[in-house]
Amino acid sequence: MPESERTKDSESCMIIGVAGGTGSGKSTFTDKIKDRFGSDVSVLYHDNYYRSHHNMPFEQRENVNYDHPDSLETELLVKHLSMLKMGHDVFCPVYDFSVHDRTERTERIRAKKIVIVEGILVLSDPRIRDMCDMKIYVDADADERILRRVTRDVNERGRSVESIVKQYLTTVKPMHNMFVEPSKMFADIVINSGMNPVAFDIVCSKIESVLGTP
């Protein structure tokens, strides 16, 4: 399968970075934008770029620090963002959180005038920041974030509550304080919820100006 294909949809591309702590509401905000603009928007999830650990036993994969920047193949994400910026479709990896490993599958991401890149560490990496035309940080109370993470990981990723709590205390919380929270200073817009209607309207107005739609 080719790594990229040229499309006509994206002569000029606006990249929007959406960051924030685990369970802050990043996906909620991104999904609302996607629902509003449909096929005019493509989304890249930094989470899909976790490095593969095919040769590592599951017990070892469980203990990897997935909240440290080194756990992600960000260089590939940056390459894909560059291709999308130039109007080329890309085939991004697909990650399986239930087994802590990258799958053999890829997902085609089409080059569009609006590309959203979402992830906890999106604004902590200067390479991604420099490519973003708009940088958004979704903030939320720590208690709310951990409760949302527990609900998500149990229902969607097949995790036990015990494993979630252990991971949160040993890696998620320390890495949030070290890398995620400090990246808030680079945001153009800081919002206090993924459901914030005022912030949503502001972002939509900017997107509409790029798309040339009312």
Coordinates of C-alpha atoms in Angstrom, one line a residue:
M1 CA 0.0 0.0 0.0
P2 CA 1.5 3.4 -0.9
E3 CA 2.4 5.6 2.0
S4 CA 0.7 8.7 0.5
E5 CA -1.4 9.8 -2.4
R6 CA -2.0 13.2 -3.8
T7 CA -5.5 14.6 -3.4
K8 CA -7.1 17.9 -4.6
D9 CA -8.9 18.7 -1.4
S10 CA -6.0 20.5 0.3
E11 CA -4.3 23.3 -1.6
S12 CA -3.7 25.1 1.7
C13 CA -4.1 23.3 5.0
M14 CA -4.8 24.6 8.4
I15 CA -3.4 22.3 11.2
I16 CA -5.1 22.5 14.6
G17 CA -3.3 21.0 17.6
V18 CA -5.5 19.8 20.5
A19 CA -3.7 18.9 23.7
G20 CA -4.5 18.4 27.4
G21 CA -4.2 15.8 30.1
T22 CA -5.7 12.4 30.0
G23 CA -9.5 12.5 30.3
S24 CA -9.6 16.3 29.9
G25 CA -12.1 16.3 27.0
K26 CA -9.8 16.5 24.0
S27 CA -11.6 13.9 22.1
T28 CA -15.0 15.4 23.0
F29 CA -13.9 18.7 21.6
T30 CA -12.3 17.2 18.5
D31 CA -15.4 15.0 17.8
K32 CA -17.7 18.1 18.0
I33 CA -15.6 19.8 15.4
K34 CA -15.6 16.7 13.3
D35 CA -19.3 16.4 13.6
R36 CA -19.8 20.0 12.7
F37 CA -17.6 20.0 9.5
G38 CA -17.8 16.3 8.5
S39 CA -15.6 15.4 5.6
D40 CA -14.0 18.8 5.5
V41 CA -11.9 17.8 8.5
S42 CA -9.3 15.0 9.0
V43 CA -8.0 13.9 12.4
L44 CA -4.7 12.4 13.4
Y45 CA -4.4 10.9 16.8
H46 CA -0.9 11.0 18.4
D47 CA -1.9 7.8 20.4
N48 CA -1.8 5.8 17.2
Y49 CA 1.9 6.5 16.9
Y50 CA 2.9 4.6 20.0
R51 CA 6.0 2.5 19.1
S52 CA 5.5 -1.1 18.3
H53 CA 6.6 -3.7 20.9
H54 CA 6.0 -6.9 18.9
N55 CA 9.0 -8.7 20.5
M56 CA 8.1 -7.7 24.0
P57 CA 6.0 -10.0 26.3
F58 CA 2.7 -8.6 27.3
E59 CA 3.8 -8.4 31.0
Q60 CA 6.6 -6.1 29.9
R61 CA 4.4 -4.0 27.6
E62 CA 2.1 -3.3 30.6
N63 CA 5.0 -1.6 32.4
V64 CA 6.2 0.7 29.6
N65 CA 5.9 4.4 30.4
Y66 CA 3.4 5.4 27.7
D67 CA 3.2 9.0 28.9
H68 CA 6.8 9.8 28.2
P69 CA 7.5 11.4 24.8
D70 CA 10.0 8.6 23.9
S71 CA 7.1 6.1 23.8
L72 CA 5.7 7.7 20.7
E73 CA 7.1 7.7 17.1
T74 CA 6.6 11.4 16.8
E75 CA 9.0 11.7 13.9
L76 CA 6.5 9.6 11.8
L77 CA 3.6 11.8 12.9
V78 CA 5.6 15.0 11.9
K79 CA 6.4 13.4 8.5
H80 CA 2.7 12.6 8.0
L81 CA 1.6 16.1 9.0
S82 CA 4.1 17.5 6.4
M83 CA 2.6 15.3 3.7
L84 CA -0.9 16.3 4.6
K85 CA 0.2 19.9 4.5
M86 CA 1.4 19.3 0.9
G87 CA -1.9 17.7 -0.1
H88 CA -0.9 14.0 0.2
D89 CA -3.0 11.4 1.9
V90 CA -1.2 9.3 4.4
F91 CA -1.6 5.9 6.0
C92 CA -1.2 6.2 9.7
P93 CA -0.6 3.3 12.1
V94 CA -3.4 1.8 14.2
Y95 CA -2.7 1.1 17.9
D96 CA -4.5 -1.6 20.0
F97 CA -4.7 -0.4 23.7
S98 CA -6.0 -3.7 24.9
V99 CA -2.7 -5.4 24.1
H100 CA -0.4 -2.4 24.4
D101 CA 0.9 -2.8 20.9
R102 CA 0.7 -1.4 17.4
T103 CA -1.3 -3.5 14.9
E104 CA -0.4 -4.4 11.4
R105 CA -3.2 -2.3 10.1
T106 CA -3.1 1.3 8.8
E107 CA -5.8 3.9 8.4
R108 CA -5.9 6.3 5.4
I109 CA -6.0 9.9 6.5
R110 CA -7.1 12.1 3.6
A111 CA -5.5 15.5 3.0
K112 CA -8.1 18.2 3.8
K113 CA -8.1 21.9 4.3
I114 CA -8.5 21.3 8.1
V115 CA -6.4 18.8 9.8
I116 CA -6.6 18.2 13.6
V117 CA -3.8 16.5 15.5
E118 CA -4.8 15.4 19.0
G119 CA -2.9 14.0 21.9
I120 CA -1.6 14.7 25.4
L121 CA 1.9 15.6 24.2
V122 CA 1.0 17.5 21.0
L123 CA 2.0 20.9 22.4
S124 CA 5.0 19.6 24.3
D125 CA 6.9 18.8 21.0
P126 CA 8.3 21.9 19.2
R127 CA 8.2 20.1 15.8
I128 CA 4.4 19.7 16.1
R129 CA 3.9 23.1 17.6
D130 CA 5.7 24.8 14.7
M131 CA 3.3 23.1 12.3
C132 CA 0.1 24.1 14.0
D133 CA -1.8 27.2 12.9
M134 CA -3.9 27.0 16.0
K135 CA -3.0 25.4 19.3
I136 CA -5.7 24.5 21.8
Y137 CA -5.2 23.1 25.4
V138 CA -8.2 21.5 27.0
D139 CA -8.0 21.8 30.8
A140 CA -9.9 19.9 33.5
D141 CA -9.7 19.2 37.2
A142 CA -7.4 16.3 38.0
D143 CA -10.2 14.3 39.8
E144 CA -12.5 14.6 36.8
R145 CA -9.7 13.5 34.5
I146 CA -8.9 10.3 36.4
L147 CA -12.6 9.4 36.7
R148 CA -13.0 9.8 33.0
R149 CA -9.9 7.7 32.3
V150 CA -11.1 4.9 34.6
T151 CA -14.5 4.8 32.8
R152 CA -12.9 4.9 29.3
D153 CA -10.1 2.3 30.0
V154 CA -12.5 -0.1 31.6
N155 CA -15.2 0.2 29.0
E156 CA -13.2 0.7 25.8
R157 CA -9.7 -0.8 26.5
G158 CA -10.4 -3.8 28.6
R159 CA -8.4 -2.6 31.6
S160 CA -8.8 -3.4 35.3
V161 CA -9.3 -0.6 37.8
E162 CA -6.2 -1.8 39.6
S163 CA -4.0 -1.5 36.5
I164 CA -5.4 1.9 35.7
V165 CA -4.7 3.2 39.2
K166 CA -1.2 1.8 39.2
Q167 CA -0.4 3.3 35.8
Y168 CA -1.9 6.7 36.8
L169 CA 0.2 6.9 40.0
T170 CA 3.5 5.6 38.5
T171 CA 3.6 7.3 35.1
V172 CA 0.5 9.2 34.1
K173 CA 0.5 11.8 36.9
P174 CA 4.3 12.4 37.0
M175 CA 4.5 12.7 33.2
H176 CA 1.5 15.0 33.2
N177 CA 3.3 17.3 35.6
M178 CA 6.6 17.1 33.7
F179 CA 5.4 17.4 30.1
V180 CA 1.7 18.0 29.6
E181 CA 0.8 20.7 32.1
P182 CA 3.8 22.9 31.1
S183 CA 2.8 22.7 27.5
K184 CA -0.3 24.8 28.3
M185 CA 1.8 27.9 28.0
F186 CA 2.2 27.3 24.3
A187 CA -1.6 27.2 23.6
D188 CA -3.4 30.0 21.7
I189 CA -6.6 29.0 23.4
V190 CA -7.0 27.3 26.8
I191 CA -10.5 25.9 27.5
N192 CA -11.9 24.4 30.7
S193 CA -14.0 21.7 29.1
G194 CA -14.4 19.8 25.9
M195 CA -18.0 21.0 25.9
N196 CA -17.1 24.7 26.2
P197 CA -19.6 26.3 23.7
V198 CA -17.8 29.7 23.5
A199 CA -14.5 28.1 22.6
F200 CA -16.2 25.8 20.2
D201 CA -17.8 28.8 18.4
I202 CA -14.5 30.6 18.2
V203 CA -12.7 27.7 16.6
C204 CA -15.6 27.0 14.3
S205 CA -15.5 30.7 13.1
K206 CA -11.8 30.3 12.3
I207 CA -12.4 27.0 10.4
E208 CA -15.2 28.6 8.4
S209 CA -13.0 31.4 7.3
V210 CA -10.5 28.9 6.0
L211 CA -13.2 26.8 4.3
G212 CA -14.9 29.8 2.9
T213 CA -18.3 28.7 4.4
P214 CA -20.7 30.7 6.6

